[in-house]
CSV table of C-alpha atoms in Angstrom, one decimal:
chain,number,residue,atom,x,y,z
A,1,MET,CA,72.7,103.8,108.8
A,2,PHE,CA,75.5,101.7,108.7
A,3,ARG,CA,74.7,99.0,111.4
A,4,ARG,CA,71.7,98.4,108.8
A,5,GLY,CA,74.3,98.2,106.4
A,6,VAL,CA,76.1,95.9,108.3
A,7,VAL,CA,72.9,93.9,109.9
A,8,GLY,CA,72.3,93.6,105.7
A,9,ALA,CA,75.6,91.8,104.9
A,10,ALA,CA,75.2,89.6,108.1
A,11,ALA,CA,71.7,88.7,106.4
A,12,LEU,CA,73.0,88.0,103.0
A,13,VAL,CA,75.9,85.6,104.7
A,14,ALA,CA,73.2,83.8,106.5
A,15,ALA,CA,71.0,83.2,103.5
A,16,GLY,CA,73.7,82.2,101.0
A,17,ALA,CA,74.6,79.6,104.2
A,18,ALA,CA,70.8,78.3,104.3
A,19,ALA,CA,70.6,78.2,100.7
A,20,GLY,CA,73.9,75.3,100.1
A,21,ASP,CA,73.3,73.9,97.0
A,22,ALA,CA,70.0,75.0,96.1
A,23,THR,CA,71.3,76.6,93.3
A,24,ALA,CA,69.6,74.4,90.3
A,25,ASP,CA,67.0,73.4,88.4
A,26,ASP,CA,66.5,70.1,88.0
A,27,ASP,CA,67.6,69.7,84.2
A,28,GLY,CA,71.0,71.0,85.9
A,29,ALA,CA,70.6,74.8,84.8
A,30,LEU,CA,71.7,77.7,87.4
A,31,SER,CA,68.6,79.1,88.6
A,32,TYR,CA,68.2,82.9,89.6
A,33,PRO,CA,68.3,84.8,91.6
A,34,ARG,CA,71.0,83.1,93.4
A,35,LEU,CA,73.6,84.0,96.3
A,36,THR,CA,76.9,82.9,96.9
A,37,VAL,CA,79.4,82.9,99.5
A,38,GLU,CA,82.9,82.7,100.7
A,39,ALA,CA,84.6,83.2,103.6
A,40,GLU,CA,88.2,83.2,105.1
A,41,LEU,CA,89.3,82.8,108.5
A,42,SER,CA,92.5,83.8,109.8
A,43,LEU,CA,94.2,83.4,112.8
A,44,GLN,CA,97.8,85.3,113.5
A,45,SER,CA,100.5,85.5,115.6
A,46,GLU,CA,103.8,87.6,115.4
A,47,LYS,CA,106.8,87.8,117.9
A,48,THR,CA,109.2,90.6,117.9
A,49,VAL,CA,112.5,88.5,118.7
A,50,GLY,CA,115.0,90.6,117.4
A,51,SER,CA,115.5,94.5,118.5
A,52,ARG,CA,118.0,96.5,120.3
A,53,ALA,CA,116.2,99.4,120.8
A,54,ALA,CA,112.4,98.7,119.6
A,55,LYS,CA,109.3,97.5,122.2
A,56,LYS,CA,109.5,93.8,121.8
A,57,ILE,CA,105.6,93.0,120.5
A,58,HIS,CA,104.1,90.3,120.8
A,59,ASP,CA,100.6,90.2,118.5
A,60,THR,CA,98.3,88.0,117.8
A,61,PHE,CA,95.0,88.6,115.7
A,62,ALA,CA,92.1,87.6,113.5
A,63,GLU,CA,91.2,88.5,110.1
A,64,VAL,CA,87.5,87.1,108.4
A,65,GLU,CA,86.8,88.0,105.4
A,66,VAL,CA,83.5,87.3,103.9
A,67,GLY,CA,82.4,87.8,100.8
A,68,ALA,CA,79.1,87.5,98.9
A,69,GLY,CA,77.2,87.8,95.5
A,70,LEU,CA,73.9,88.3,94.9
A,71,PHE,CA,73.2,87.0,91.2
A,72,VAL,CA,70.2,88.4,89.6
A,73,THR,CA,71.1,87.1,86.7
A,74,GLU,CA,74.0,85.3,84.7
A,75,TRP,CA,75.6,88.7,84.5
A,76,LEU,CA,73.7,90.9,86.6
A,77,SER,CA,75.1,90.8,90.4
A,78,LEU,CA,75.2,92.7,93.6
A,79,GLN,CA,78.9,92.0,95.0
A,80,SER,CA,79.8,92.8,99.1
A,81,VAL,CA,83.4,92.4,100.9
A,82,LEU,CA,83.1,92.3,104.8
A,83,LYS,CA,86.0,92.2,106.7
A,84,LEU,CA,86.8,92.1,110.4
A,85,GLU,CA,90.6,93.0,111.6
A,86,PRO,CA,92.8,94.8,113.7
A,87,VAL,CA,92.3,99.0,113.0
A,88,ARG,CA,95.2,99.9,115.2
A,89,VAL,CA,98.6,99.0,115.2
A,90,ALA,CA,100.4,97.7,117.9
A,91,THR,CA,102.1,99.6,119.8
A,92,GLU,CA,102.3,97.2,123.1
A,93,SER,CA,101.6,93.2,123.2
A,94,ARG,CA,97.8,92.1,122.4
A,95,ALA,CA,95.6,89.5,121.6
A,96,PHE,CA,92.6,89.5,119.6
A,97,GLU,CA,92.0,93.2,120.8
A,98,ASP,CA,90.9,96.8,118.6
A,99,GLU,CA,89.3,94.3,115.9
A,100,GLY,CA,87.5,96.3,113.6
A,101,ALA,CA,84.6,95.5,111.3
A,102,PHE,CA,83.6,97.3,107.7
A,103,ILE,CA,82.2,97.5,104.4
A,104,GLU,CA,85.4,97.3,102.0
A,105,GLU,CA,83.0,96.5,98.9
A,106,LEU,CA,79.7,96.6,97.9
A,107,TYR,CA,78.8,97.3,93.8
A,108,ILE,CA,76.9,96.1,91.1
A,109,ASN,CA,78.3,94.3,88.5
A,110,ILE,CA,77.4,93.3,85.1
A,111,GLU,CA,79.8,90.9,83.6
A,112,HIS,CA,79.1,89.4,80.1
A,113,ASP,CA,81.4,87.5,78.0
A,114,TRP,CA,84.9,89.9,77.4
A,115,PHE,CA,83.4,93.0,78.9
A,116,ARG,CA,82.9,94.1,82.7
A,117,LEU,CA,81.1,97.0,84.0
A,118,TYR,CA,81.0,97.9,88.1
A,119,GLY,CA,79.9,100.7,90.2
A,120,GLY,CA,79.5,101.6,94.2
A,121,LYS,CA,82.2,101.1,96.5
A,122,PHE,CA,85.0,99.1,95.6
A,123,ASN,CA,89.0,98.4,95.4
A,124,PRO,CA,90.3,100.3,92.5
A,125,PRO,CA,93.5,97.6,90.7
A,126,PHE,CA,96.6,99.1,90.6
A,127,GLY,CA,99.8,96.5,91.5
A,128,THR,CA,99.9,92.8,92.2
A,129,ALA,CA,102.7,92.2,94.5
A,130,TRP,CA,100.7,93.1,97.3
A,131,ASP,CA,97.7,90.2,96.3
A,132,ARG,CA,100.3,87.9,95.6
A,133,LEU,CA,102.2,87.2,98.3
A,134,SER,CA,101.4,86.5,101.8
A,135,GLU,CA,100.0,88.5,104.5
A,136,LEU,CA,102.5,87.1,107.1
A,137,PHE,CA,105.4,89.7,106.8
A,138,GLN,CA,106.1,89.6,102.7
A,139,ARG,CA,103.7,92.2,101.5
A,140,GLY,CA,105.5,94.7,103.5
A,141,PHE,CA,105.9,98.2,101.3
A,142,ALA,CA,104.1,96.8,98.6
A,143,GLU,CA,100.9,97.8,100.2
A,144,ASP,CA,101.9,101.5,100.3
A,145,TYR,CA,100.2,101.4,96.7
A,146,GLU,CA,97.2,98.9,97.4
A,147,ARG,CA,93.9,101.0,96.7
A,148,THR,CA,91.2,99.8,98.7
A,149,GLU,CA,87.5,101.5,99.9
A,150,ALA,CA,87.0,103.7,96.7
A,151,LEU,CA,83.4,105.5,95.6
A,152,GLY,CA,83.0,105.3,92.1
A,153,ILE,CA,82.6,103.6,88.3
A,154,GLY,CA,84.7,101.0,86.5
A,155,GLY,CA,85.4,98.7,83.7
A,156,ALA,CA,87.2,96.0,81.8
A,157,ALA,CA,87.6,94.2,78.3
A,158,THR,CA,89.6,91.5,77.8
A,159,LEU,CA,90.6,90.3,74.3
A,160,GLU,CA,91.7,86.6,73.9
A,161,THR,CA,94.0,84.9,70.9
A,162,LEU,CA,94.9,82.1,70.4
A,163,SER,CA,99.1,83.0,69.5
A,164,LEU,CA,99.2,86.6,71.6
A,165,GLY,CA,97.5,85.1,74.9
A,166,THR,CA,94.7,86.6,76.8
A,167,HIS,CA,94.5,90.5,77.7
A,168,THR,CA,92.3,92.7,79.7
A,169,PHE,CA,92.2,96.8,79.6
A,170,GLY,CA,90.9,98.2,82.8
A,171,ALA,CA,90.0,101.6,83.9
A,172,THR,CA,88.2,103.2,87.2
A,173,LEU,CA,86.7,106.7,87.9
A,174,PHE,CA,86.4,107.1,91.8
A,175,HIS,CA,87.4,109.1,95.0
A,176,ALA,CA,88.0,107.8,98.7
A,177,ASP,CA,85.0,106.7,100.4
A,178,ASN,CA,83.8,109.2,102.1
A,179,SER,CA,80.1,108.3,102.7
A,180,PHE,CA,78.5,106.2,105.5
A,181,LEU,CA,79.7,103.4,104.2
A,182,SER,CA,83.2,104.1,105.4
A,183,ASN,CA,81.5,103.6,109.0
A,184,SER,CA,83.1,100.6,111.2
A,185,ALA,CA,82.1,98.7,113.8
A,186,PHE,CA,82.9,97.5,117.3
A,187,ALA,CA,87.1,98.8,117.5
A,188,ARG,CA,86.7,102.4,116.2
A,189,PRO,CA,90.0,104.6,116.4
A,190,ARG,CA,90.3,108.3,116.2
A,191,PHE,CA,91.7,110.0,112.9
A,192,GLY,CA,94.6,111.8,114.8
A,193,ASN,CA,95.2,109.3,116.8
A,194,GLU,CA,99.4,107.5,116.5
A,195,ASP,CA,98.4,103.9,116.8
A,196,THR,CA,94.7,104.6,114.1
A,197,ASP,CA,95.8,101.8,111.4
A,198,ARG,CA,91.8,102.4,109.9
A,199,VAL,CA,90.3,105.4,110.9
A,200,LYS,CA,86.4,104.6,112.1
A,201,ARG,CA,85.1,106.7,109.8
A,202,THR,CA,86.6,108.6,106.8
A,203,ARG,CA,85.9,112.4,106.1
A,204,ARG,CA,85.9,114.8,103.5
A,205,SER,CA,88.6,117.4,106.5
A,206,GLN,CA,90.6,114.8,107.2
A,207,GLY,CA,92.5,115.1,103.8
A,208,GLY,CA,94.7,112.4,101.8
A,209,PRO,CA,95.0,111.4,98.4
A,210,GLY,CA,91.5,110.5,96.7
A,211,ASN,CA,89.9,111.9,99.2
A,212,THR,CA,87.8,114.9,97.2
A,213,HIS,CA,84.6,115.0,97.0
A,214,ASP,CA,84.5,114.8,92.9
A,215,PHE,CA,85.3,112.0,91.0
A,216,SER,CA,89.2,113.1,89.7
A,217,SER,CA,90.8,109.8,90.7
A,218,TYR,CA,91.4,106.9,88.5
A,219,THR,CA,93.4,104.0,86.7
A,220,PHE,CA,93.9,102.4,83.9
A,221,THR,CA,95.7,98.9,83.9
A,222,LEU,CA,96.9,95.9,81.4
A,223,ASP,CA,96.9,92.6,82.0
A,224,GLY,CA,98.0,89.8,80.2
A,225,ASP,CA,99.0,85.7,80.6
A,226,GLN,CA,98.2,82.6,78.6
A,227,PHE,CA,101.0,83.0,76.6
A,228,PRO,CA,101.0,79.8,74.0
A,229,MET,CA,104.7,80.0,73.3
A,230,LEU,CA,106.0,81.4,77.3
A,231,GLU,CA,103.4,79.1,79.7
A,232,GLY,CA,103.3,80.5,83.0
A,233,LEU,CA,104.4,84.0,82.6
A,234,SER,CA,101.9,87.1,83.1
A,235,TYR,CA,102.1,90.8,83.5
A,236,HIS,CA,100.9,93.5,84.8
A,237,LEU,CA,101.0,97.7,84.0
A,238,GLY,CA,99.2,100.2,85.6
A,239,TYR,CA,98.7,103.7,85.9
A,240,SER,CA,97.3,105.9,88.9
A,241,ARG,CA,96.3,109.1,89.7
A,242,LEU,CA,95.2,110.0,93.5
A,243,ALA,CA,93.7,113.8,93.6
A,244,LYS,CA,94.8,116.1,96.1
A,245,GLY,CA,92.7,116.1,99.3
A,246,VAL,CA,92.2,119.3,101.4
A,247,THR,CA,95.6,118.5,103.6
A,248,GLU,CA,98.0,117.7,100.0
A,249,ALA,CA,99.7,119.8,98.1
A,250,ARG,CA,99.6,118.1,94.6
A,251,ALA,CA,98.0,114.8,93.2
A,252,GLU,CA,100.2,111.7,93.2
A,253,LYS,CA,100.7,109.9,90.2
A,254,GLY,CA,101.9,105.8,90.2
A,255,TYR,CA,103.3,103.7,87.4
A,256,VAL,CA,103.7,100.0,88.0
A,257,GLY,CA,105.1,97.0,86.1
A,258,GLY,CA,105.3,93.7,87.0
A,259,LEU,CA,106.1,90.2,86.1
A,260,GLN,CA,105.4,86.2,87.0
A,261,TRP,CA,106.5,83.6,86.0
A,262,ALA,CA,105.8,79.6,87.0
A,263,PHE,CA,108.3,77.1,85.5
A,264,ASP,CA,107.1,73.7,86.1
A,265,LEU,CA,110.1,71.5,87.0
A,266,GLY,CA,109.0,68.2,87.3
A,267,HIS,CA,108.2,66.0,90.0
A,268,GLU,CA,105.6,67.8,91.2
A,269,MET,CA,108.0,70.7,91.6
A,270,THR,CA,107.1,74.4,90.1
A,271,LEU,CA,109.5,78.0,90.6
A,272,THR,CA,107.8,80.9,90.4
A,273,PRO,CA,109.8,84.5,90.3
A,274,LEU,CA,108.3,87.7,91.1
A,275,ALA,CA,109.4,91.7,90.6
A,276,GLU,CA,107.4,94.1,90.4
A,277,LEU,CA,108.3,98.2,89.8
A,278,ALA,CA,106.5,101.2,90.9
A,279,TYR,CA,107.4,104.8,90.6
A,280,PHE,CA,104.9,107.6,92.4
A,281,ARG,CA,105.5,111.3,91.9
A,282,HIS,CA,104.6,113.4,94.7
A,283,PHE,CA,103.9,110.0,97.1
A,284,GLY,CA,101.0,110.1,99.6
A,285,GLY,CA,100.3,114.2,98.0
A,286,GLY,CA,103.6,115.5,99.0
A,287,THR,CA,106.8,117.0,97.6
A,288,ASP,CA,108.9,113.3,98.0
A,289,HIS,CA,108.9,110.9,94.7
A,290,ALA,CA,109.4,107.3,95.5
A,291,THR,CA,110.2,104.0,94.3
A,292,HIS,CA,109.1,100.2,95.7
A,293,LEU,CA,110.6,97.7,94.1
A,294,THR,CA,109.3,94.0,95.2
A,295,THR,CA,110.8,90.5,94.4
A,296,ALA,CA,110.4,87.2,95.3
A,297,LEU,CA,111.2,83.5,94.7
A,298,GLN,CA,108.2,80.5,95.2
A,299,LEU,CA,108.9,76.7,95.2
A,300,ASP,CA,106.2,75.0,95.6
A,301,TRP,CA,106.6,70.6,95.8
A,302,ARG,CA,103.2,69.3,96.8
A,303,GLU,CA,101.4,70.5,99.6
A,304,TRP,CA,104.4,72.5,100.4
A,305,SER,CA,105.4,76.2,99.5
A,306,LEU,CA,109.1,78.2,100.1
A,307,VAL,CA,109.0,81.7,99.6
A,308,ALA,CA,111.9,84.3,99.9
A,309,ALA,CA,110.8,87.9,99.0
A,310,ARG,CA,112.2,91.6,99.6
A,311,THR,CA,110.3,94.2,99.2
A,312,GLY,CA,111.7,97.7,99.2
A,313,ARG,CA,110.9,101.5,99.1
A,314,HIS,CA,113.4,104.3,98.1
A,315,VAL,CA,112.3,107.8,99.1
A,316,ASP,CA,113.3,110.9,97.3
A,317,GLU,CA,113.5,114.4,99.3
A,318,PRO,CA,113.6,117.5,97.9
A,319,ASN,CA,117.3,119.0,97.7
A,320,ASP,CA,116.8,121.7,100.0
A,321,GLY,CA,116.1,119.3,102.6
A,322,SER,CA,112.4,120.2,103.7
A,323,GLY,CA,111.6,116.8,103.6
A,324,THR,CA,110.5,114.7,106.7
A,325,PHE,CA,114.6,113.2,107.2
A,326,GLY,CA,116.2,116.2,105.1
A,327,ARG,CA,118.1,113.1,102.5
A,328,ASP,CA,116.6,110.4,100.7
A,329,TYR,CA,116.3,107.0,102.4
A,330,THR,CA,115.9,103.5,101.5
A,331,ASP,CA,113.4,100.8,104.0
A,332,THR,CA,113.9,97.2,103.2
A,333,LEU,CA,112.1,94.3,104.3
A,334,TYR,CA,113.6,90.7,104.1
A,335,SER,CA,111.5,87.8,104.2
A,336,LEU,CA,110.9,83.7,104.5
A,337,LEU,CA,107.9,81.6,104.7
A,338,LEU,CA,106.9,78.1,105.0
A,339,GLY,CA,104.0,76.6,103.9
A,340,TYR,CA,101.9,73.7,104.2
A,341,THR,CA,98.6,73.2,102.5
A,342,PHE,CA,96.3,70.1,104.4
A,343,ASP,CA,93.7,68.0,102.1
A,344,PHE,CA,91.2,69.4,103.8
A,345,GLY,CA,91.8,73.1,103.2
A,346,LEU,CA,93.9,74.7,106.1
A,347,LYS,CA,96.8,76.7,105.4
A,348,ALA,CA,99.3,76.8,107.9
A,349,GLN,CA,102.7,79.4,107.7
A,350,VAL,CA,105.5,80.1,109.4
A,351,ALA,CA,107.6,82.9,108.5
A,352,TRP,CA,110.6,85.6,109.5
A,353,LYS,CA,111.1,88.4,108.9
A,354,ARG,CA,114.0,91.7,109.1
A,355,GLU,CA,112.6,95.5,108.5
A,356,LYS,CA,114.4,98.6,108.6
A,357,ALA,CA,112.5,101.6,108.4
A,358,GLN,CA,113.9,105.4,108.6
A,359,GLY,CA,113.6,106.4,111.8
A,360,GLU,CA,112.7,103.1,113.4
A,361,PRO,CA,115.0,100.6,114.8
A,362,VAL,CA,115.7,97.2,112.7
A,363,ILE,CA,113.2,94.4,113.8
A,364,HIS,CA,112.9,90.5,113.3
A,365,ALA,CA,110.4,88.7,114.0
A,366,LEU,CA,108.9,85.6,113.6
A,367,GLY,CA,105.1,84.8,113.1
A,368,ALA,CA,102.6,82.1,112.3
A,369,ARG,CA,99.4,81.7,110.5
A,370,LEU,CA,96.3,79.7,110.0
A,371,THR,CA,94.2,80.5,107.2
A,372,TYR,CA,90.9,78.3,106.0
A,373,GLU,CA,88.2,78.9,103.2
A,374,LEU,CA,84.8,78.1,102.9
A,375,HIS,CA,82.3,78.0,100.5
A,376,PHE,CA,78.8,78.3,100.1
């Protein structure tokens, strides 16, 4: 059944490429049904360059993300995202190994004017730092609270005002995708292996926050921007509850708040600070509590960008010493990135990071990433 799903997604992509620009009538109006396709192709290489205890690893891999939208009408569509990426953690040097393909999103979308409704497999919104920063080292521990591959329903409503900006309230109700849609192709790691990053298929018996049979997990979010008196400011607020699976003691509850403000410095320069704070009770469904703080400063000048970022994760373990390490601890990741975007759309980035995680040696690494986007 999964093979048919993958082939179906590939057929959508091929059809979109064949359709090309044939989406408008002679009078310029869009015709339906129509298909839109976007693809992001990335090549990344990273190498450990400084660590006394850790193994020095050189990891080179590809990432492909293809999004297709089949529009039945202007407001009704079927949306899908197909991904190819490493699904195992690199434990030794490798090149283009352990790449797995899977359907990340597949849902029906209804969107008209100020409201949106959707249902199927989707990524519940919660937090923005993991999305705003580069995949090359900078997202760090903020990826702990990225919500992906959920089955359920969601909706959003937008309020636009002339004096107080634009604000969007969103809500979702879901559980982790433990259906046949969670299956993967090519590399298919087994559950329980130490190097497994994404299991070949998710099942309820594996446990995990949100991995239930009922729709008992949910998120609420509020986003705002386009403030007339505070140009360049945007905010994000969110609440998340992930129900306990068969292996968890409690439900995880999360709270997040973030700000980003782009300042026009003139001479084609923009300075953008970012800060996001997230707090979790019963982090991962256990007895620990965790606080995540991400800060970044980005300077853009013409085609160049320079970004300095820090992500941190402080974990409060139980006072009785029953936690993993028996005491509170803090993990940190510092990174510096330089990027350039060419006229023809290719984005090139190089970066350095210093990562310190509890129980692991301090790691210094260098990396490079090329990204190209295609639109059909």
